[in-house]
PDB file of C-alpha atoms in Angstrom:
ATOM      1  CA  MET J1156      19.590  21.169  -3.285  1.00 54.00           C
ATOM      2  CA  THR J1157      19.545  24.494  -5.064  1.00 62.00           C
ATOM      3  CA  ASN J1158      22.020  24.900  -7.890  1.00 67.00           C
ATOM      4  CA  ARG J1159      23.708  28.280  -7.490  1.00 73.00           C
ATOM      5  CA  PHE J1160      25.205  28.454 -10.979  1.00 80.00           C
ATOM      6  CA  GLY J1161      23.344  26.071 -13.277  1.00 84.00           C
ATOM      7  CA  THR J1162      19.774  25.885 -14.527  1.00 87.00           C
ATOM      8  CA  ASN J1163      17.242  23.289 -13.371  1.00 86.00           C
ATOM      9  CA  ASP J1164      13.843  22.285 -14.751  1.00 87.00           C
ATOM     10  CA  ASP J1165      12.071  23.979 -11.853  1.00 87.00           C
ATOM     11  CA  MET J1166      13.471  27.351 -12.974  1.00 88.00           C
ATOM     12  CA  ILE J1167      11.897  27.122 -16.455  1.00 90.00           C
ATOM     13  CA  ILE J1168       8.816  29.232 -17.170  1.00 91.00           C
ATOM     14  CA  GLN J1169       8.099  28.307 -20.798  1.00 92.00           C
ATOM     15  CA  ASP J1170       9.687  27.624 -24.171  1.00 93.00           C
ATOM     16  CA  VAL J1171      10.216  30.570 -26.508  1.00 92.00           C
ATOM     17  CA  VAL J1172      10.814  30.293 -30.262  1.00 92.00           C
ATOM     18  CA  GLU J1173      12.985  33.031 -31.722  1.00 90.00           C
ATOM     19  CA  ASN J1174      14.137  32.920 -35.361  1.00 90.00           C
ATOM     20  CA  GLY J1175      13.466  29.180 -35.518  1.00 91.00           C
ATOM     21  CA  THR J1176      15.527  28.414 -32.405  1.00 91.00           C
ATOM     22  CA  ILE J1177      13.843  27.096 -29.275  1.00 93.00           C
ATOM     23  CA  TYR J1178      14.975  28.701 -26.023  1.00 93.00           C
ATOM     24  CA  ALA J1179      13.867  27.976 -22.481  1.00 92.00           C
ATOM     25  CA  LEU J1180      12.789  31.061 -20.553  1.00 92.00           C
ATOM     26  CA  ALA J1181      14.041  30.765 -16.974  1.00 90.00           C
ATOM     27  CA  ILE J1182      14.032  32.900 -13.835  1.00 90.00           C
ATOM     28  CA  ASP J1183      16.461  33.313 -10.962  1.00 88.00           C
ATOM     29  CA  SER J1184      17.040  35.919  -8.268  1.00 85.00           C
ATOM     30  CA  ARG J1185      18.497  38.339 -10.832  1.00 86.00           C
ATOM     31  CA  GLY J1186      15.523  38.093 -13.209  1.00 88.00           C
ATOM     32  CA  LEU J1187      14.585  36.443 -16.497  1.00 90.00           C
ATOM     33  CA  TYR J1188      17.049  34.876 -18.915  1.00 91.00           C
ATOM     34  CA  LEU J1189      17.013  32.662 -21.999  1.00 91.00           C
ATOM     35  CA  THR J1190      18.945  29.410 -22.129  1.00 91.00           C
ATOM     36  CA  THR J1191      18.979  26.259 -24.231  1.00 91.00           C
ATOM     37  CA  ARG J1192      17.598  22.855 -23.224  1.00 90.00           C
ATOM     38  CA  ASP J1193      21.044  21.222 -23.392  1.00 89.00           C
ATOM     39  CA  LYS J1194      22.168  23.372 -20.421  1.00 88.00           C
ATOM     40  CA  LEU J1195      19.424  22.066 -18.091  1.00 89.00           C
ATOM     41  CA  ASN J1196      20.182  19.753 -15.157  1.00 87.00           C
ATOM     42  CA  THR J1197      23.856  19.318 -16.028  1.00 85.00           C
ATOM     43  CA  ARG J1198      25.163  20.330 -12.554  1.00 81.00           C
ATOM     44  CA  MET J1199      27.522  22.668 -14.388  1.00 86.00           C
ATOM     45  CA  ALA J1200      27.414  26.444 -14.621  1.00 86.00           C
ATOM     46  CA  ASP J1201      25.063  27.747 -17.295  1.00 87.00           C
ATOM     47  CA  VAL J1202      26.885  30.309 -19.422  1.00 87.00           C
ATOM     48  CA  ASN J1203      23.565  31.744 -20.590  1.00 87.00           C
ATOM     49  CA  ARG J1204      22.643  32.499 -16.982  1.00 86.00           C
ATOM     50  CA  PHE J1205      25.712  34.601 -16.179  1.00 84.00           C
ATOM     51  CA  ALA J1206      27.144  35.833 -19.467  1.00 81.00           C
ATOM     52  CA  CYS J1207      23.987  37.358 -20.928  1.00 77.00           C
ATOM     53  CA  ASP J1208      22.785  40.931 -20.763  1.00 80.00           C
ATOM     54  CA  ARG J1209      19.515  40.787 -18.815  1.00 81.00           C
ATOM     55  CA  SER J1210      18.230  44.050 -20.308  1.00 82.00           C
ATOM     56  CA  ALA J1211      18.591  42.546 -23.776  1.00 87.00           C
ATOM     57  CA  VAL J1212      16.449  39.582 -22.673  1.00 89.00           C
ATOM     58  CA  ALA J1213      13.603  41.920 -21.746  1.00 88.00           C
ATOM     59  CA  ALA J1214      13.829  43.594 -25.159  1.00 89.00           C
ATOM     60  CA  ARG J1215      13.882  40.215 -26.945  1.00 89.00           C
ATOM     61  CA  LEU J1216      10.807  39.028 -25.048  1.00 90.00           C
ATOM     62  CA  SER J1217       8.971  42.260 -25.803  1.00 89.00           C
ATOM     63  CA  ALA J1218       9.765  41.843 -29.504  1.00 90.00           C
ATOM     64  CA  LEU J1219       8.194  38.376 -29.364  1.00 91.00           C
ATOM     65  CA  GLY J1220       4.999  39.807 -27.894  1.00 91.00           C
ATOM     66  CA  LEU J1221       5.599  38.684 -24.302  1.00 90.00           C
ATOM     67  CA  ASN J1222       5.395  40.910 -21.230  1.00 90.00           C
ATOM     68  CA  PRO J1223       8.642  40.420 -19.247  1.00 87.00           C
ATOM     69  CA  ALA J1224       7.422  42.286 -16.158  1.00 87.00           C
ATOM     70  CA  GLN J1225       4.253  40.189 -15.969  1.00 90.00           C
ATOM     71  CA  LEU J1226       6.187  36.944 -16.503  1.00 88.00           C
ATOM     72  CA  ALA J1227       8.631  37.850 -13.739  1.00 87.00           C
ATOM     73  CA  SER J1228       5.925  38.763 -11.236  1.00 85.00           C
ATOM     74  CA  ASP J1229       3.841  35.662 -12.014  1.00 88.00           C
ATOM     75  CA  ASN J1230       6.807  33.324 -11.505  1.00 86.00           C
ATOM     76  CA  GLN J1231       8.432  34.696  -8.351  1.00 84.00           C
ATOM     77  CA  HIS J1232       7.604  31.413  -6.603  1.00 84.00           C
ATOM     78  CA  LYS J1233      10.134  29.600  -8.833  1.00 83.00           C
ATOM     79  CA  ILE J1234      13.072  31.560  -7.422  1.00 82.00           C
ATOM     80  CA  LYS J1235      15.097  29.426  -5.028  1.00 74.00           C
ATOM     81  CA  THR J1236      17.458  31.053  -2.590  1.00 67.00           C
ATOM     82  CA  THR J1237      20.581  29.540  -1.111  1.00 60.00           C
ATOM     83  CA  GLU J1238      21.823  30.180   2.366  1.00 60.00           C
ATOM     84  CA  VAL J1239      25.471  31.064   2.654  1.00 60.00           C
ATOM     85  CA  SER J1240      27.052  30.383   6.010  1.00 59.00           C
ATOM     86  CA  GLU J1241      28.483  33.376   7.828  1.00 69.00           C
ATOM     87  CA  LYS J1242      31.645  31.552   8.833  1.00 73.00           C
ATOM     88  CA  LYS J1243      33.964  30.974   5.921  1.00 75.00           C
ATOM     89  CA  VAL J1244      36.321  28.035   6.102  1.00 72.00           C
ATOM     90  CA  ASN J1245      39.717  28.071   4.455  1.00 75.00           C
ATOM     91  CA  PRO J1246      39.958  24.636   2.780  1.00 73.00           C
ATOM     92  CA  LEU J1247      43.758  24.552   3.100  1.00 71.00           C
ATOM     93  CA  LYS J1248      43.669  25.121   6.849  1.00 72.00           C
ATOM     94  CA  ALA J1249      40.844  22.622   7.241  1.00 69.00           C
ATOM     95  CA  SER J1250      42.806  19.941   5.392  1.00 65.00           C
ATOM     96  CA  LYS J1251      45.890  20.630   7.536  1.00 68.00           C
ATOM     97  CA  ARG J1252      43.787  20.308  10.685  1.00 67.00           C
ATOM     98  CA  ALA J1253      42.431  16.992   9.452  1.00 64.00           C
ATOM     99  CA  MET J1254      45.955  15.737   8.747  1.00 67.00           C
ATOM    100  CA  LYS J1255      47.062  16.664  12.287  1.00 68.00           C
ATOM    101  CA  LYS J1256      44.110  14.797  13.810  1.00 65.00           C
ATOM    102  CA  ASN J1257      44.857  11.660  11.811  1.00 63.00           C
ATOM    103  CA  SER J1258      48.563  11.655  12.758  1.00 58.00           C
TER     104      SER J1258
END
C-alpha cells in the first residue's frame, strides 16, 4: 500500500551528507526532498516531506555538486501514485447507517 503522507524505503534515491549530517534524498509526485532516516517506514506523516521548501532542496543539492534535474528524471519510476475514489463517504453518516442496520 502506498503511504500518502510518510516516507518509505522505496522512495529513497541515495544518502546525502551535508555539514556532517546524513540525509536521505527521496522523491514523490511533487519532486525531490531531504528527510532523515528516523522518519522512514513509521506509518506517520513525514514533516520533512510537507513542511520543506522544495526550491531550497534543489539549491542545497546543487551546492553539494549533485544535479537535481537529472536525479529527478532518473528516478521517476520510484514515484507511487494513489487512487482516490470519486465517491466520498461521510464517516458520520456511514456509522449511523451501520447502527440502524444492527438495530
